[in-house]
Amino acid sequence: MQTKTEVSFQVNENVVHLTLDNRTTLLDALREHLHLTGTKKGCDHGQCGACTVIVGGRRINACLTLAVMHEDDKITTIEGLGALGNLHPMQAAFIKHDGFQCGYCTPGQICSSVAVLEEMRSNIPSHVTKCLTDPVVIGSEEIRERMSGNICRCGAYSNILDAINEVAEVPA
């Protein structure tokens, strides 16, 4: 019985090859094997969003998916969004609006918010989208609904919303 599998995927624009136990989550592959510790292990049940990464342009909870399921996928973690001196606009907005307090949830919040804006720009409806035949209106109600899977125990929600709205260019 095969218990390990070779897998390769592109992480933050770098192709990586790993031999992993078939039960290894994407989160553990990123943190333990690739040493990308920006993605956090929170609840390990997909309830808090601390482990949110972007896979193929879509946000996912890395704790709920096996690494071997992502052969050849393009994965972006918080480390791949920006760098010192060249922050992603969402990272800069989180800093400007104090969208973090302890900072533990911040990587997942930022990855999720980047993907959320892309979902809305791609006209993917949510539970609160008013009319499925009209373009999705980027605004606070849509953002709150889509970000509801990302928990901030410090309660920085209003600041996070301000940061996302700024990047989305939604008037205050």
CSV table of N, CA and C in Angstrom, one decimal:
chain,number,residue,atom,x,y,z
A,1,MET,N,0.8,-1.2,0.0
A,1,MET,CA,0.0,0.0,0.0
A,1,MET,C,0.9,1.2,0.0
A,2,GLN,N,0.6,2.1,-0.9
A,2,GLN,CA,1.4,3.4,-1.0
A,2,GLN,C,0.9,4.4,0.0
A,3,THR,N,1.9,4.8,0.8
A,3,THR,CA,1.5,5.8,1.8
A,3,THR,C,2.1,7.2,1.5
A,4,LYS,N,3.0,7.3,0.6
A,4,LYS,CA,3.6,8.6,0.2
A,4,LYS,C,3.4,8.8,-1.3
A,5,THR,N,3.3,10.1,-1.7
A,5,THR,CA,3.1,10.4,-3.1
A,5,THR,C,4.0,11.6,-3.4
A,6,GLU,N,4.5,11.6,-4.6
A,6,GLU,CA,5.3,12.8,-5.1
A,6,GLU,C,4.3,13.8,-5.6
A,7,VAL,N,4.4,15.0,-5.2
A,7,VAL,CA,3.5,16.0,-5.7
A,7,VAL,C,4.3,17.3,-6.1
A,8,SER,N,3.9,18.0,-7.1
A,8,SER,CA,4.5,19.2,-7.4
A,8,SER,C,3.4,20.3,-7.6
A,9,PHE,N,3.7,21.5,-7.2
A,9,PHE,CA,2.8,22.6,-7.4
A,9,PHE,C,3.6,23.9,-7.4
A,10,GLN,N,3.0,24.9,-7.9
A,10,GLN,CA,3.7,26.2,-7.9
A,10,GLN,C,3.2,27.0,-6.7
A,11,VAL,N,4.2,27.4,-5.8
A,11,VAL,CA,3.9,28.1,-4.6
A,11,VAL,C,4.6,29.5,-4.7
A,12,ASN,N,3.8,30.5,-4.8
A,12,ASN,CA,4.3,31.9,-4.9
A,12,ASN,C,5.3,32.0,-6.0
A,13,GLU,N,4.9,31.4,-7.1
A,13,GLU,CA,5.6,31.5,-8.4
A,13,GLU,C,6.8,30.6,-8.5
A,14,ASN,N,7.0,29.7,-7.5
A,14,ASN,CA,8.2,28.8,-7.5
A,14,ASN,C,7.6,27.4,-7.6
A,15,VAL,N,8.1,26.6,-8.5
A,15,VAL,CA,7.7,25.2,-8.6
A,15,VAL,C,8.4,24.4,-7.5
A,16,VAL,N,7.6,23.6,-6.8
A,16,VAL,CA,8.2,22.8,-5.7
A,16,VAL,C,7.8,21.4,-5.9
A,17,HIS,N,8.7,20.5,-5.5
A,17,HIS,CA,8.4,19.0,-5.6
A,17,HIS,C,8.6,18.5,-4.2
A,18,LEU,N,7.6,17.7,-3.8
A,18,LEU,CA,7.6,17.1,-2.4
A,18,LEU,C,7.2,15.7,-2.5
A,19,THR,N,7.7,14.9,-1.6
A,19,THR,CA,7.2,13.5,-1.4
A,19,THR,C,6.5,13.6,0.0
A,20,LEU,N,5.2,13.4,0.0
A,20,LEU,CA,4.4,13.6,1.2
A,20,LEU,C,3.6,12.4,1.6
A,21,ASP,N,3.4,12.2,2.8
A,21,ASP,CA,2.4,11.2,3.3
A,21,ASP,C,1.1,11.7,2.7
A,22,ASN,N,0.3,10.7,2.2
A,22,ASN,CA,-0.9,11.0,1.5
A,22,ASN,C,-1.9,11.8,2.4
A,23,ARG,N,-1.8,11.7,3.7
A,23,ARG,CA,-2.7,12.4,4.6
A,23,ARG,C,-2.3,13.8,4.9
A,24,THR,N,-1.2,14.3,4.4
A,24,THR,CA,-0.7,15.6,4.7
A,24,THR,C,-1.6,16.7,4.1
A,25,THR,N,-2.0,17.6,4.9
A,25,THR,CA,-2.9,18.7,4.5
A,25,THR,C,-2.0,19.7,3.7
A,26,LEU,N,-2.7,20.5,2.9
A,26,LEU,CA,-1.9,21.6,2.2
A,26,LEU,C,-1.3,22.5,3.2
A,27,LEU,N,-2.0,22.8,4.3
A,27,LEU,CA,-1.5,23.7,5.3
A,27,LEU,C,-0.2,23.1,5.9
A,28,ASP,N,-0.2,21.9,6.2
A,28,ASP,CA,1.0,21.3,6.8
A,28,ASP,C,2.2,21.2,5.8
A,29,ALA,N,1.8,21.0,4.5
A,29,ALA,CA,2.9,21.0,3.5
A,29,ALA,C,3.5,22.4,3.4
A,30,LEU,N,2.7,23.4,3.4
A,30,LEU,CA,3.2,24.8,3.4
A,30,LEU,C,4.0,25.1,4.6
A,31,ARG,N,3.5,24.8,5.8
A,31,ARG,CA,4.2,25.2,7.0
A,31,ARG,C,5.4,24.3,7.4
A,32,GLU,N,5.2,23.0,7.3
A,32,GLU,CA,6.2,22.1,7.9
A,32,GLU,C,7.2,21.7,6.8
A,33,HIS,N,6.8,21.6,5.6
A,33,HIS,CA,7.7,21.1,4.5
A,33,HIS,C,8.4,22.3,3.7
A,34,LEU,N,7.6,23.3,3.5
A,34,LEU,CA,8.1,24.5,2.8
A,34,LEU,C,8.5,25.6,3.7
A,35,HIS,N,8.2,25.5,4.9
A,35,HIS,CA,8.6,26.5,6.0
A,35,HIS,C,8.0,27.9,5.6
A,36,LEU,N,6.8,27.9,5.1
A,36,LEU,CA,6.1,29.2,4.8
A,36,LEU,C,5.1,29.3,6.0
A,37,THR,N,5.5,29.9,7.0
A,37,THR,CA,4.8,30.0,8.3
A,37,THR,C,3.8,31.1,8.4
A,38,GLY,N,3.7,31.9,7.3
A,38,GLY,CA,2.7,33.0,7.4
A,38,GLY,C,1.3,32.5,7.4
A,39,THR,N,1.0,31.4,6.7
A,39,THR,CA,-0.3,30.8,6.8
A,39,THR,C,-0.4,30.1,8.2
A,40,LYS,N,-1.5,30.5,8.9
A,40,LYS,CA,-1.6,30.0,10.3
A,40,LYS,C,-2.5,28.8,10.4
A,41,LYS,N,-2.1,28.0,11.4
A,41,LYS,CA,-3.0,26.9,11.8
A,41,LYS,C,-3.8,27.4,13.0
A,42,GLY,N,-5.1,27.6,12.8
A,42,GLY,CA,-6.0,28.1,13.8
A,42,GLY,C,-6.7,26.9,14.4
A,43,CYS,N,-7.9,26.7,13.9
A,43,CYS,CA,-8.8,25.7,14.5
A,43,CYS,C,-8.6,24.3,13.9
A,44,ASP,N,-8.0,24.2,12.7
A,44,ASP,CA,-7.7,22.9,12.0
A,44,ASP,C,-9.0,22.2,11.6
A,45,HIS,N,-10.1,23.0,11.6
A,45,HIS,CA,-11.4,22.4,11.2
A,45,HIS,C,-12.1,23.3,10.1
A,46,GLY,N,-11.4,24.3,9.6
A,46,GLY,CA,-12.0,25.1,8.5
A,46,GLY,C,-13.0,26.1,9.0
A,47,GLN,N,-13.0,26.4,10.3
A,47,GLN,CA,-14.0,27.3,10.9
A,47,GLN,C,-13.5,28.7,11.1
A,48,CYS,N,-12.2,28.9,11.1
A,48,CYS,CA,-11.7,30.3,11.5
A,48,CYS,C,-11.1,31.1,10.3
A,49,GLY,N,-10.6,30.4,9.3
A,49,GLY,CA,-10.1,31.1,8.1
A,49,GLY,C,-8.6,31.5,8.2
A,50,ALA,N,-8.0,31.2,9.4
A,50,ALA,CA,-6.6,31.6,9.5
A,50,ALA,C,-5.6,31.0,8.5
A,51,CYS,N,-6.1,29.8,8.0
A,51,CYS,CA,-5.2,29.1,7.0
A,51,CYS,C,-5.6,29.4,5.5
A,52,THR,N,-6.3,30.5,5.3
A,52,THR,CA,-6.8,30.8,3.9
A,52,THR,C,-5.6,31.1,3.0
A,53,VAL,N,-5.6,30.4,1.9
A,53,VAL,CA,-4.6,30.6,0.8
A,53,VAL,C,-5.4,30.7,-0.5
A,54,ILE,N,-4.7,31.1,-1.5
A,54,ILE,CA,-5.4,31.3,-2.8
A,54,ILE,C,-4.8,30.2,-3.7
A,55,VAL,N,-5.7,29.3,-4.2
A,55,VAL,CA,-5.4,28.2,-5.1
A,55,VAL,C,-6.1,28.4,-6.4
A,56,GLY,N,-5.3,28.6,-7.5
A,56,GLY,CA,-6.0,28.8,-8.8
A,56,GLY,C,-6.9,30.0,-8.8
A,57,GLY,N,-6.6,31.0,-8.1
A,57,GLY,CA,-7.4,32.2,-8.0
A,57,GLY,C,-8.5,32.2,-7.0
A,58,ARG,N,-8.8,31.0,-6.4
A,58,ARG,CA,-9.9,30.9,-5.5
A,58,ARG,C,-9.4,30.7,-4.1
A,59,ARG,N,-10.1,31.3,-3.1
A,59,ARG,CA,-9.6,31.1,-1.7
A,59,ARG,C,-10.1,29.8,-1.1
A,60,ILE,N,-9.2,29.1,-0.4
A,60,ILE,CA,-9.6,27.9,0.2
A,60,ILE,C,-9.0,27.8,1.6
A,61,ASN,N,-9.5,27.0,2.5
A,61,ASN,CA,-9.0,26.7,3.8
A,61,ASN,C,-8.0,25.6,3.6
A,62,ALA,N,-6.7,25.9,3.8
A,62,ALA,CA,-5.6,24.9,3.5
A,62,ALA,C,-5.7,23.8,4.5
A,63,CYS,N,-6.3,23.9,5.6
A,63,CYS,CA,-6.4,22.8,6.6
A,63,CYS,C,-7.4,21.8,6.2
A,64,LEU,N,-8.3,22.1,5.2
A,64,LEU,CA,-9.3,21.1,4.8
A,64,LEU,C,-9.0,20.4,3.5
A,65,THR,N,-7.9,20.5,2.9
A,65,THR,CA,-7.6,19.9,1.7
A,65,THR,C,-6.2,19.2,1.8
A,66,LEU,N,-6.1,18.1,1.1
A,66,LEU,CA,-4.9,17.3,1.1
A,66,LEU,C,-3.9,17.9,0.0
A,67,ALA,N,-2.7,18.0,0.4
A,67,ALA,CA,-1.7,18.5,-0.6
A,67,ALA,C,-1.6,17.7,-1.9
A,68,VAL,N,-1.8,16.4,-1.8
A,68,VAL,CA,-1.7,15.6,-3.0
A,68,VAL,C,-2.9,15.9,-4.0
A,69,MET,N,-3.9,16.6,-3.6
A,69,MET,CA,-5.0,17.0,-4.4
A,69,MET,C,-4.7,18.2,-5.3
A,70,HIS,N,-3.5,18.8,-5.1
A,70,HIS,CA,-3.2,20.1,-5.7
A,70,HIS,C,-2.0,20.0,-6.7
A,71,GLU,N,-1.8,18.8,-7.3
A,71,GLU,CA,-0.8,18.6,-8.3
A,71,GLU,C,-0.9,19.7,-9.4
A,72,ASP,N,0.2,20.3,-9.7
A,72,ASP,CA,0.2,21.4,-10.7
A,72,ASP,C,-0.6,22.6,-10.5
A,73,ASP,N,-1.2,22.8,-9.3
A,73,ASP,CA,-1.9,24.0,-9.0
A,73,ASP,C,-1.0,25.2,-8.7
A,74,LYS,N,-1.5,26.4,-8.9
A,74,LYS,CA,-0.8,27.6,-8.6
A,74,LYS,C,-1.4,28.1,-7.2
A,75,ILE,N,-0.5,28.1,-6.2
A,75,ILE,CA,-0.9,28.4,-4.8
A,75,ILE,C,-0.2,29.7,-4.4
A,76,THR,N,-1.0,30.6,-3.9
A,76,THR,CA,-0.4,31.9,-3.4
A,76,THR,C,-0.7,32.0,-1.9
A,77,THR,N,0.4,32.2,-1.1
A,77,THR,CA,0.3,32.4,0.3
A,77,THR,C,0.5,33.9,0.6
A,78,ILE,N,0.4,34.3,1.9
A,78,ILE,CA,0.7,35.7,2.2
A,78,ILE,C,2.1,36.1,1.8
A,79,GLU,N,3.1,35.2,1.8
A,79,GLU,CA,4.4,35.5,1.5
A,79,GLU,C,4.5,35.8,0.0
A,80,GLY,N,3.6,35.3,-0.8
A,80,GLY,CA,3.6,35.6,-2.3
A,80,GLY,C,2.9,36.8,-2.7
A,81,LEU,N,2.2,37.5,-1.8
A,81,LEU,CA,1.4,38.7,-2.2
A,81,LEU,C,2.3,39.9,-2.3
A,82,GLY,N,3.2,40.1,-1.5
A,82,GLY,CA,4.1,41.3,-1.5
A,82,GLY,C,5.3,41.0,-0.7
A,83,ALA,N,6.1,42.1,-0.6
A,83,ALA,CA,7.4,42.0,0.1
A,83,ALA,C,7.7,43.3,0.8
A,84,LEU,N,8.6,43.3,1.7
A,84,LEU,CA,9.0,44.6,2.3
A,84,LEU,C,9.4,45.6,1.2
A,85,GLY,N,8.9,46.8,1.3
A,85,GLY,CA,9.2,47.8,0.2
A,85,GLY,C,8.3,47.7,-1.0
A,86,ASN,N,7.6,46.6,-1.1
A,86,ASN,CA,6.7,46.4,-2.3
A,86,ASN,C,5.5,45.6,-1.8
A,87,LEU,N,4.7,46.2,-0.9
A,87,LEU,CA,3.6,45.5,-0.4
A,87,LEU,C,2.4,45.4,-1.4
A,88,HIS,N,1.7,44.3,-1.3
A,88,HIS,CA,0.4,44.2,-2.1
A,88,HIS,C,-0.5,45.4,-1.6
A,89,PRO,N,-1.3,45.9,-2.5
A,89,PRO,CA,-2.2,47.0,-2.0
A,89,PRO,C,-3.1,46.6,-0.8
A,90,MET,N,-3.5,45.4,-0.7
A,90,MET,CA,-4.3,44.9,0.4
A,90,MET,C,-3.5,45.0,1.7
A,91,GLN,N,-2.2,44.5,1.6
A,91,GLN,CA,-1.3,44.6,2.8
A,91,GLN,C,-1.1,46.0,3.3
A,92,ALA,N,-0.9,46.9,2.3
A,92,ALA,CA,-0.7,48.3,2.7
A,92,ALA,C,-2.0,48.9,3.3
A,93,ALA,N,-3.2,48.5,2.8
A,93,ALA,CA,-4.4,49.0,3.3
A,93,ALA,C,-4.7,48.5,4.7
A,94,PHE,N,-4.3,47.2,5.0
A,94,PHE,CA,-4.5,46.7,6.3
A,94,PHE,C,-3.6,47.5,7.3
A,95,ILE,N,-2.4,47.8,6.9
A,95,ILE,CA,-1.6,48.6,7.8
A,95,ILE,C,-2.1,50.0,8.0
A,96,LYS,N,-2.5,50.6,6.9
A,96,LYS,CA,-3.1,52.0,7.0
A,96,LYS,C,-4.3,52.1,7.9
A,97,HIS,N,-5.2,51.1,7.8
A,97,HIS,CA,-6.5,51.1,8.6
A,97,HIS,C,-6.4,50.3,9.8
A,98,ASP,N,-5.2,49.8,10.2
A,98,ASP,CA,-5.1,49.0,11.5
A,98,ASP,C,-6.0,47.8,11.4
A,99,GLY,N,-6.0,47.1,10.3
A,99,GLY,CA,-6.8,46.0,10.1
A,99,GLY,C,-6.3,44.7,10.8
A,100,PHE,N,-5.5,44.9,11.8
A,100,PHE,CA,-5.0,43.7,12.6
A,100,PHE,C,-4.8,44.3,14.0
A,101,GLN,N,-4.8,43.4,15.0
A,101,GLN,CA,-4.4,43.7,16.3
A,101,GLN,C,-3.3,42.7,16.7
A,102,CYS,N,-3.7,41.5,17.1
A,102,CYS,CA,-2.6,40.6,17.4
A,102,CYS,C,-1.9,40.1,16.1
A,103,GLY,N,-2.6,40.1,15.0
A,103,GLY,CA,-2.0,39.8,13.7
A,103,GLY,C,-2.1,38.3,13.4
A,104,TYR,N,-2.6,37.4,14.3
A,104,TYR,CA,-2.6,36.0,14.0
A,104,TYR,C,-3.5,35.7,12.8
A,105,CYS,N,-4.7,36.3,12.7
A,105,CYS,CA,-5.6,36.0,11.6
A,105,CYS,C,-5.3,36.8,10.3
A,106,THR,N,-4.4,37.8,10.4
A,106,THR,CA,-4.2,38.7,9.3
A,106,THR,C,-3.8,38.1,8.0
A,107,PRO,N,-2.8,37.1,7.9
A,107,PRO,CA,-2.5,36.5,6.7
A,107,PRO,C,-3.7,35.9,6.0
A,108,GLY,N,-4.5,35.1,6.7
A,108,GLY,CA,-5.7,34.6,6.1
A,108,GLY,C,-6.8,35.6,5.7
A,109,GLN,N,-6.9,36.7,6.5
A,109,GLN,CA,-7.8,37.8,6.2
A,109,GLN,C,-7.4,38.4,4.9
A,110,ILE,N,-6.1,38.7,4.7
A,110,ILE,CA,-5.6,39.4,3.5
A,110,ILE,C,-5.7,38.5,2.3
A,111,CYS,N,-5.3,37.2,2.4
A,111,CYS,CA,-5.5,36.3,1.3
A,111,CYS,C,-7.0,36.2,0.9
A,112,SER,N,-7.8,36.1,1.9
A,112,SER,CA,-9.2,35.9,1.6
A,112,SER,C,-9.8,37.2,0.9
A,113,SER,N,-9.4,38.4,1.4
A,113,SER,CA,-9.9,39.6,0.9
A,113,SER,C,-9.4,39.9,-0.5
A,114,VAL,N,-8.2,39.5,-0.9
A,114,VAL,CA,-7.7,39.6,-2.2
A,114,VAL,C,-8.6,38.8,-3.2
A,115,ALA,N,-8.9,37.5,-2.8
A,115,ALA,CA,-9.7,36.6,-3.6
A,115,ALA,C,-11.2,37.1,-3.6
A,116,VAL,N,-11.7,37.6,-2.5
A,116,VAL,CA,-13.1,38.1,-2.4
A,116,VAL,C,-13.3,39.2,-3.5
A,117,LEU,N,-12.4,40.1,-3.6
A,117,LEU,CA,-12.5,41.2,-4.6
A,117,LEU,C,-12.5,40.7,-6.0
A,118,GLU,N,-11.7,39.7,-6.2
A,118,GLU,CA,-11.7,39.0,-7.5
A,118,GLU,C,-13.0,38.3,-7.8
A,119,GLU,N,-13.5,37.7,-6.8
A,119,GLU,CA,-14.8,37.0,-7.0
A,119,GLU,C,-15.9,38.0,-7.4
A,120,MET,N,-15.9,39.1,-6.7
A,120,MET,CA,-16.9,40.1,-7.0
A,120,MET,C,-16.7,40.7,-8.4
A,121,ARG,N,-15.4,41.0,-8.7
A,121,ARG,CA,-15.1,41.5,-10.1
A,121,ARG,C,-15.5,40.5,-11.2
A,122,SER,N,-15.4,39.3,-10.8
A,122,SER,CA,-15.8,38.2,-11.8
A,122,SER,C,-17.3,37.9,-11.8
A,123,ASN,N,-18.0,38.7,-11.0
A,123,ASN,CA,-19.5,38.6,-11.0
A,123,ASN,C,-20.0,37.3,-10.4
A,124,ILE,N,-19.2,36.7,-9.5
A,124,ILE,CA,-19.7,35.5,-8.8
A,124,ILE,C,-20.6,35.9,-7.6
A,125,PRO,N,-21.9,35.5,-7.6
A,125,PRO,CA,-22.8,35.9,-6.6
A,125,PRO,C,-22.5,35.3,-5.2
A,126,SER,N,-23.1,36.0,-4.2
A,126,SER,CA,-23.0,35.4,-2.9
A,126,SER,C,-24.4,35.3,-2.3
A,127,HIS,N,-24.5,34.9,-1.1
A,127,HIS,CA,-25.9,34.8,-0.5
A,127,HIS,C,-26.6,36.1,-0.4
A,128,VAL,N,-25.9,37.2,-0.4
A,128,VAL,CA,-26.6,38.5,-0.2
A,128,VAL,C,-26.7,39.2,-1.6
A,129,THR,N,-26.2,38.7,-2.7
A,129,THR,CA,-26.3,39.3,-4.0
A,129,THR,C,-27.8,39.5,-4.3
A,130,LYS,N,-28.2,40.7,-4.6
A,130,LYS,CA,-29.6,41.1,-4.8
A,130,LYS,C,-30.2,40.4,-6.0
A,131,CYS,N,-29.6,40.5,-7.1
A,131,CYS,CA,-30.2,40.0,-8.4
A,131,CYS,C,-29.1,39.2,-9.1
A,132,LEU,N,-29.3,38.0,-9.4
A,132,LEU,CA,-28.3,37.1,-10.0
A,132,LEU,C,-28.1,37.5,-11.5
A,133,THR,N,-28.9,38.3,-12.1
A,133,THR,CA,-28.7,38.6,-13.5
A,133,THR,C,-28.0,40.0,-13.6
A,134,ASP,N,-27.9,40.7,-12.5
A,134,ASP,CA,-27.2,42.0,-12.6
A,134,ASP,C,-25.8,41.8,-12.1
A,135,PRO,N,-24.9,42.7,-12.5
A,135,PRO,CA,-23.5,42.6,-11.9
A,135,PRO,C,-23.5,42.8,-10.4
A,136,VAL,N,-22.5,42.0,-9.8
A,136,VAL,CA,-22.4,42.1,-8.3
A,136,VAL,C,-21.9,43.5,-8.0
A,137,VAL,N,-22.5,44.1,-7.0
A,137,VAL,CA,-22.1,45.5,-6.6
A,137,VAL,C,-21.1,45.3,-5.4
A,138,ILE,N,-19.9,45.8,-5.6
A,138,ILE,CA,-18.9,45.7,-4.6
A,138,ILE,C,-19.2,46.7,-3.5
A,139,GLY,N,-19.5,46.2,-2.3
A,139,GLY,CA,-19.8,47.1,-1.2
A,139,GLY,C,-19.7,46.4,0.1
A,140,SER,N,-20.0,47.1,1.2
A,140,SER,CA,-19.8,46.5,2.5
A,140,SER,C,-20.6,45.3,2.8
A,141,GLU,N,-21.8,45.2,2.3
A,141,GLU,CA,-22.7,44.1,2.6
A,141,GLU,C,-22.1,42.8,1.9
A,142,GLU,N,-21.7,42.9,0.7
A,142,GLU,CA,-21.1,41.8,-0.1
A,142,GLU,C,-19.8,41.4,0.6
A,143,ILE,N,-19.0,42.4,1.0
A,143,ILE,CA,-17.7,42.1,1.6
A,143,ILE,C,-17.9,41.3,2.9
A,144,ARG,N,-18.8,41.9,3.8
A,144,ARG,CA,-19.0,41.2,5.1
A,144,ARG,C,-19.5,39.8,4.9
A,145,GLU,N,-20.4,39.5,4.0
A,145,GLU,CA,-20.9,38.2,3.7
A,145,GLU,C,-19.8,37.2,3.3
A,146,ARG,N,-19.0,37.7,2.4
A,146,ARG,CA,-17.9,36.9,1.8
A,146,ARG,C,-16.8,36.6,2.8
A,147,MET,N,-16.5,37.6,3.7
A,147,MET,CA,-15.5,37.5,4.6
A,147,MET,C,-15.9,36.8,5.9
A,148,SER,N,-17.2,36.3,6.0
A,148,SER,CA,-17.7,35.8,7.2
A,148,SER,C,-17.0,34.5,7.7
A,149,GLY,N,-16.3,33.8,6.8
A,149,GLY,CA,-15.5,32.7,7.2
A,149,GLY,C,-14.2,32.9,7.8
A,150,ASN,N,-13.8,34.2,7.9
A,150,ASN,CA,-12.5,34.6,8.5
A,150,ASN,C,-12.8,35.3,9.8
A,151,ILE,N,-12.4,34.6,10.9
A,151,ILE,CA,-12.7,35.2,12.2
A,151,ILE,C,-11.5,35.9,12.8
A,152,CYS,N,-11.8,37.1,13.4
A,152,CYS,CA,-10.8,37.9,14.1
A,152,CYS,C,-11.2,37.9,15.6
A,153,ARG,N,-10.4,37.3,16.4
A,153,ARG,CA,-10.8,37.2,17.8
A,153,ARG,C,-10.6,38.6,18.5
A,154,CYS,N,-9.8,39.5,17.9
A,154,CYS,CA,-9.5,40.8,18.4
A,154,CYS,C,-10.7,41.8,18.1
A,155,GLY,N,-11.4,41.4,17.1
A,155,GLY,CA,-12.6,42.3,16.7
A,155,GLY,C,-12.2,43.5,15.8
A,156,ALA,N,-11.2,43.3,14.9
A,156,ALA,CA,-10.8,44.4,14.0
A,156,ALA,C,-11.7,44.5,12.8
A,157,TYR,N,-12.9,43.9,12.8
A,157,TYR,CA,-13.7,43.8,11.6
A,157,TYR,C,-13.9,45.1,10.9
A,158,SER,N,-14.3,46.2,11.6
A,158,SER,CA,-14.5,47.5,11.0
A,158,SER,C,-13.3,48.0,10.2
A,159,ASN,N,-12.1,47.8,10.8
A,159,ASN,CA,-10.9,48.2,10.2
A,159,ASN,C,-10.6,47.4,9.0
A,160,ILE,N,-10.8,46.1,9.1
A,160,ILE,CA,-10.6,45.2,7.9
A,160,ILE,C,-11.5,45.6,6.8
A,161,LEU,N,-12.8,45.9,7.1
A,161,LEU,CA,-13.7,46.3,6.1
A,161,LEU,C,-13.3,47.6,5.4
A,162,ASP,N,-12.8,48.5,6.2
A,162,ASP,CA,-12.3,49.8,5.7
A,162,ASP,C,-11.1,49.5,4.7
A,163,ALA,N,-10.2,48.6,5.1
A,163,ALA,CA,-9.1,48.3,4.2
A,163,ALA,C,-9.5,47.7,2.9
A,164,ILE,N,-10.5,46.7,3.0
A,164,ILE,CA,-11.0,46.1,1.7
A,164,ILE,C,-11.7,47.1,0.9
A,165,ASN,N,-12.5,47.9,1.5
A,165,ASN,CA,-13.3,48.9,0.7
A,165,ASN,C,-12.3,49.9,0.0
A,166,GLU,N,-11.2,50.2,0.7
A,166,GLU,CA,-10.2,51.1,0.1
A,166,GLU,C,-9.6,50.5,-1.2
A,167,VAL,N,-9.2,49.3,-1.1
A,167,VAL,CA,-8.6,48.6,-2.2
A,167,VAL,C,-9.6,48.4,-3.3
A,168,ALA,N,-10.9,48.2,-2.9
A,168,ALA,CA,-12.0,48.0,-3.9
A,168,ALA,C,-12.4,49.3,-4.5
A,169,GLU,N,-11.9,50.4,-3.9
A,169,GLU,CA,-12.2,51.8,-4.3
A,169,GLU,C,-13.7,52.1,-4.1
A,170,VAL,N,-14.3,51.6,-2.9
A,170,VAL,CA,-15.6,51.9,-2.6
A,170,VAL,C,-15.6,53.1,-1.7
A,171,PRO,N,-16.4,54.1,-2.0
A,171,PRO,CA,-16.5,55.3,-1.1
A,171,PRO,C,-16.9,55.0,0.3
A,172,ALA,N,-16.4,55.6,1.3
A,172,ALA,CA,-16.7,55.4,2.7
A,172,ALA,C,-18.1,55.9,3.0
